[in-house]
Amino acid sequence: MNRQSDEDRIAAIRQVVADAEKYQNDPEPFLALHTAETIIVNIAGRRVLGRDALRAAMTAALASPLAQVRTRQEIVDVRFPAPGVALVSCTKHVSDDRDAVVKDASGAGLPKSGSLTYILVEEADAWRIALAQTTPIMAS
């Protein structure tokens, strides 16, 4: 592939990551960014298997104080290990605006950042998220 096509692919992938951030509290456009068989492991270690399970988990989270947790992704690296597959390394920044009493009562404080890895696959019409795995970065 030529340099221009790599640049175009990277631009499309950057847009998917930007859209995932933009739509993190808007289920339908967020879910459309994912493959049907997507796997998500969030910063708290919860694993969700498939877009339907992601819809249920997202709906429940948005109906809870977790709706006040926002994230921002910063792309560090994009690699293409095989045709139609992209590995995207990001730093995830977490803004946990839940009430301190809620966080303390649940013991559910979240790390302020994580290492996020996406695997994106190129489908017929767009790049989609097949895997999103976040590993917390512990404060030192």
PDB file of C-alpha atoms in Angstrom:
ATOM      1  CA  MET A   1       0.000   0.000   0.000  1.00  0.00           C
ATOM      2  CA  ASN A   2       1.193   3.487  -0.714  1.00  0.00           C
ATOM      3  CA  ARG A   3       1.765   6.213   1.836  1.00  0.00           C
ATOM      4  CA  GLN A   4      -1.429   8.068   0.901  1.00  0.00           C
ATOM      5  CA  SER A   5      -3.602   5.026   1.558  1.00  0.00           C
ATOM      6  CA  ASP A   6      -1.930   4.565   4.974  1.00  0.00           C
ATOM      7  CA  GLU A   7      -2.624   8.227   5.746  1.00  0.00           C
ATOM      8  CA  ASP A   8      -6.251   7.804   4.682  1.00  0.00           C
ATOM      9  CA  ARG A   9      -6.628   4.676   6.814  1.00  0.00           C
ATOM     10  CA  ILE A  10      -5.072   6.386   9.818  1.00  0.00           C
ATOM     11  CA  ALA A  11      -7.369   9.396   9.354  1.00  0.00           C
ATOM     12  CA  ALA A  12     -10.422   7.093   9.263  1.00  0.00           C
ATOM     13  CA  ILE A  13      -9.233   5.269  12.383  1.00  0.00           C
ATOM     14  CA  ARG A  14      -8.599   8.551  14.198  1.00  0.00           C
ATOM     15  CA  GLN A  15     -12.186   9.498  13.344  1.00  0.00           C
ATOM     16  CA  VAL A  16     -13.547   6.249  14.834  1.00  0.00           C
ATOM     17  CA  VAL A  17     -11.623   6.916  18.075  1.00  0.00           C
ATOM     18  CA  ALA A  18     -12.853  10.532  18.127  1.00  0.00           C
ATOM     19  CA  ASP A  19     -16.425   9.383  17.528  1.00  0.00           C
ATOM     20  CA  ALA A  20     -16.170   6.786  20.311  1.00  0.00           C
ATOM     21  CA  GLU A  21     -15.236   9.610  22.662  1.00  0.00           C
ATOM     22  CA  LYS A  22     -17.910  11.951  21.280  1.00  0.00           C
ATOM     23  CA  TYR A  23     -20.721   9.390  21.535  1.00  0.00           C
ATOM     24  CA  GLN A  24     -19.737   7.732  24.828  1.00  0.00           C
ATOM     25  CA  ASN A  25     -23.074   8.810  26.355  1.00  0.00           C
ATOM     26  CA  ASP A  26     -25.181   8.302  23.203  1.00  0.00           C
ATOM     27  CA  PRO A  27     -25.822   4.571  22.738  1.00  0.00           C
ATOM     28  CA  GLU A  28     -26.936   4.205  19.122  1.00  0.00           C
ATOM     29  CA  PRO A  29     -24.119   6.087  17.367  1.00  0.00           C
ATOM     30  CA  PHE A  30     -21.626   4.606  19.855  1.00  0.00           C
ATOM     31  CA  LEU A  31     -22.805   1.053  19.214  1.00  0.00           C
ATOM     32  CA  ALA A  32     -22.650   1.599  15.441  1.00  0.00           C
ATOM     33  CA  LEU A  33     -18.868   2.062  15.810  1.00  0.00           C
ATOM     34  CA  HIS A  34     -18.507  -1.560  17.022  1.00  0.00           C
ATOM     35  CA  THR A  35     -18.622  -4.938  15.307  1.00  0.00           C
ATOM     36  CA  ALA A  36     -21.486  -7.278  16.219  1.00  0.00           C
ATOM     37  CA  GLU A  37     -19.001  -9.526  18.081  1.00  0.00           C
ATOM     38  CA  THR A  38     -17.104  -6.710  19.824  1.00  0.00           C
ATOM     39  CA  ILE A  39     -15.389  -7.336  23.150  1.00  0.00           C
ATOM     40  CA  ILE A  40     -14.982  -4.517  25.661  1.00  0.00           C
ATOM     41  CA  VAL A  41     -12.988  -4.652  28.889  1.00  0.00           C
ATOM     42  CA  ASN A  42     -13.378  -1.384  30.738  1.00  0.00           C
ATOM     43  CA  ILE A  43     -10.984   0.311  33.152  1.00  0.00           C
ATOM     44  CA  ALA A  44     -12.710  -1.380  36.109  1.00  0.00           C
ATOM     45  CA  GLY A  45     -12.159  -4.822  34.538  1.00  0.00           C
ATOM     46  CA  ARG A  46     -15.726  -5.537  33.440  1.00  0.00           C
ATOM     47  CA  ARG A  47     -15.823  -7.638  30.266  1.00  0.00           C
ATOM     48  CA  VAL A  48     -18.738  -7.291  27.836  1.00  0.00           C
ATOM     49  CA  LEU A  49     -19.106  -9.748  24.948  1.00  0.00           C
ATOM     50  CA  GLY A  50     -20.987  -8.601  21.856  1.00  0.00           C
ATOM     51  CA  ARG A  51     -22.804  -5.466  20.746  1.00  0.00           C
ATOM     52  CA  ASP A  52     -26.117  -6.551  22.314  1.00  0.00           C
ATOM     53  CA  ALA A  53     -24.475  -7.029  25.716  1.00  0.00           C
ATOM     54  CA  LEU A  54     -22.689  -3.691  25.239  1.00  0.00           C
ATOM     55  CA  ARG A  55     -26.049  -2.018  24.593  1.00  0.00           C
ATOM     56  CA  ALA A  56     -27.449  -3.468  27.840  1.00  0.00           C
ATOM     57  CA  ALA A  57     -24.353  -2.521  29.871  1.00  0.00           C
ATOM     58  CA  MET A  58     -24.258   0.980  28.416  1.00  0.00           C
ATOM     59  CA  THR A  59     -27.975   1.563  29.035  1.00  0.00           C
ATOM     60  CA  ALA A  60     -27.589   0.466  32.671  1.00  0.00           C
ATOM     61  CA  ALA A  61     -24.468   2.600  33.177  1.00  0.00           C
ATOM     62  CA  LEU A  62     -26.109   5.704  31.707  1.00  0.00           C
ATOM     63  CA  ALA A  63     -29.050   5.256  34.094  1.00  0.00           C
ATOM     64  CA  SER A  64     -26.640   5.261  37.061  1.00  0.00           C
ATOM     65  CA  PRO A  65     -24.076   7.662  38.528  1.00  0.00           C
ATOM     66  CA  LEU A  66     -21.585   6.176  36.031  1.00  0.00           C
ATOM     67  CA  ALA A  67     -23.135   8.573  33.492  1.00  0.00           C
ATOM     68  CA  GLN A  68     -21.020  11.224  35.241  1.00  0.00           C
ATOM     69  CA  VAL A  69     -17.777   9.459  34.324  1.00  0.00           C
ATOM     70  CA  ARG A  70     -16.345  10.801  31.063  1.00  0.00           C
ATOM     71  CA  THR A  71     -13.244   9.693  29.219  1.00  0.00           C
ATOM     72  CA  ARG A  72     -10.918  11.192  26.657  1.00  0.00           C
ATOM     73  CA  GLN A  73      -8.607   9.163  24.425  1.00  0.00           C
ATOM     74  CA  GLU A  74      -5.203  10.243  23.175  1.00  0.00           C
ATOM     75  CA  ILE A  75      -3.835   8.115  20.325  1.00  0.00           C
ATOM     76  CA  VAL A  76      -0.215   7.076  20.870  1.00  0.00           C
ATOM     77  CA  ASP A  77       0.327   4.665  17.966  1.00  0.00           C
ATOM     78  CA  VAL A  78      -1.470   2.972  15.059  1.00  0.00           C
ATOM     79  CA  ARG A  79      -0.183  -0.251  13.463  1.00  0.00           C
ATOM     80  CA  PHE A  80      -1.470  -2.537  10.721  1.00  0.00           C
ATOM     81  CA  PRO A  81      -0.466  -6.144  11.543  1.00  0.00           C
ATOM     82  CA  ALA A  82      -2.605  -7.598   8.743  1.00  0.00           C
ATOM     83  CA  PRO A  83      -4.813  -6.314   5.928  1.00  0.00           C
ATOM     84  CA  GLY A  84      -7.985  -4.802   7.338  1.00  0.00           C
ATOM     85  CA  VAL A  85      -6.756  -4.895  10.950  1.00  0.00           C
ATOM     86  CA  ALA A  86      -5.497  -1.954  13.004  1.00  0.00           C
ATOM     87  CA  LEU A  87      -3.983  -1.951  16.483  1.00  0.00           C
ATOM     88  CA  VAL A  88      -4.500   1.406  18.138  1.00  0.00           C
ATOM     89  CA  SER A  89      -2.680   2.284  21.350  1.00  0.00           C
ATOM     90  CA  CYS A  90      -4.161   5.133  23.373  1.00  0.00           C
ATOM     91  CA  THR A  91      -3.924   6.782  26.732  1.00  0.00           C
ATOM     92  CA  LYS A  92      -7.366   7.084  28.296  1.00  0.00           C
ATOM     93  CA  HIS A  93      -7.976  10.025  30.626  1.00  0.00           C
ATOM     94  CA  VAL A  94     -10.840   9.588  33.103  1.00  0.00           C
ATOM     95  CA  SER A  95     -12.935  12.413  34.575  1.00  0.00           C
ATOM     96  CA  ASP A  96     -14.995  10.952  37.401  1.00  0.00           C
ATOM     97  CA  ASP A  97     -17.520  13.646  38.298  1.00  0.00           C
ATOM     98  CA  ARG A  98     -19.665  11.422  40.494  1.00  0.00           C
ATOM     99  CA  ASP A  99     -20.506  12.703  43.939  1.00  0.00           C
ATOM    100  CA  ALA A 100     -17.719  11.887  46.416  1.00  0.00           C
ATOM    101  CA  VAL A 101     -20.234  10.195  48.730  1.00  0.00           C
ATOM    102  CA  VAL A 102     -21.309   7.855  45.901  1.00  0.00           C
ATOM    103  CA  LYS A 103     -17.684   6.996  45.082  1.00  0.00           C
ATOM    104  CA  ASP A 104     -16.782   6.435  48.747  1.00  0.00           C
ATOM    105  CA  ALA A 105     -19.899   4.393  49.499  1.00  0.00           C
ATOM    106  CA  SER A 106     -19.384   2.058  46.582  1.00  0.00           C
ATOM    107  CA  GLY A 107     -15.614   1.891  46.913  1.00  0.00           C
ATOM    108  CA  ALA A 108     -15.677   2.426  43.181  1.00  0.00           C
ATOM    109  CA  GLY A 109     -13.110   5.128  42.672  1.00  0.00           C
ATOM    110  CA  LEU A 110     -11.558   4.873  39.224  1.00  0.00           C
ATOM    111  CA  PRO A 111      -7.969   5.446  38.131  1.00  0.00           C
ATOM    112  CA  LYS A 112      -7.388   8.803  36.475  1.00  0.00           C
ATOM    113  CA  SER A 113      -5.835   7.152  33.405  1.00  0.00           C
ATOM    114  CA  GLY A 114      -5.412   3.884  31.576  1.00  0.00           C
ATOM    115  CA  SER A 115      -3.648   2.279  28.645  1.00  0.00           C
ATOM    116  CA  LEU A 116      -6.344   1.607  26.058  1.00  0.00           C
ATOM    117  CA  THR A 117      -5.835  -0.776  23.158  1.00  0.00           C
ATOM    118  CA  TYR A 118      -8.297  -0.966  20.306  1.00  0.00           C
ATOM    119  CA  ILE A 119      -8.398  -3.600  17.613  1.00  0.00           C
ATOM    120  CA  LEU A 120     -10.285  -2.213  14.654  1.00  0.00           C
ATOM    121  CA  VAL A 121     -11.342  -4.209  11.628  1.00  0.00           C
ATOM    122  CA  GLU A 122     -12.192  -2.865   8.220  1.00  0.00           C
ATOM    123  CA  GLU A 123     -15.697  -3.897   7.264  1.00  0.00           C
ATOM    124  CA  ALA A 124     -17.337  -3.213   3.904  1.00  0.00           C
ATOM    125  CA  ASP A 125     -18.383   0.334   4.777  1.00  0.00           C
ATOM    126  CA  ALA A 126     -16.147   1.463   7.673  1.00  0.00           C
ATOM    127  CA  TRP A 127     -13.572   0.651  10.324  1.00  0.00           C
ATOM    128  CA  ARG A 128     -15.227  -0.777  13.448  1.00  0.00           C
ATOM    129  CA  ILE A 129     -14.062  -1.556  16.970  1.00  0.00           C
ATOM    130  CA  ALA A 130     -13.675  -5.301  17.492  1.00  0.00           C
ATOM    131  CA  LEU A 131     -11.916  -4.991  20.865  1.00  0.00           C
ATOM    132  CA  ALA A 132     -11.349  -2.248  23.412  1.00  0.00           C
ATOM    133  CA  GLN A 133      -9.219  -3.214  26.423  1.00  0.00           C
ATOM    134  CA  THR A 134      -8.249  -0.701  29.096  1.00  0.00           C
ATOM    135  CA  THR A 135      -5.596  -1.398  31.698  1.00  0.00           C
ATOM    136  CA  PRO A 136      -5.535   1.048  34.617  1.00  0.00           C
ATOM    137  CA  ILE A 137      -2.412   3.122  35.118  1.00  0.00           C
ATOM    138  CA  MET A 138      -1.828   3.185  38.834  1.00  0.00           C
ATOM    139  CA  ALA A 139      -0.681   6.452  40.395  1.00  0.00           C
ATOM    140  CA  SER A 140       2.913   6.232  41.534  1.00  0.00           C
TER     141      SER A 140
END
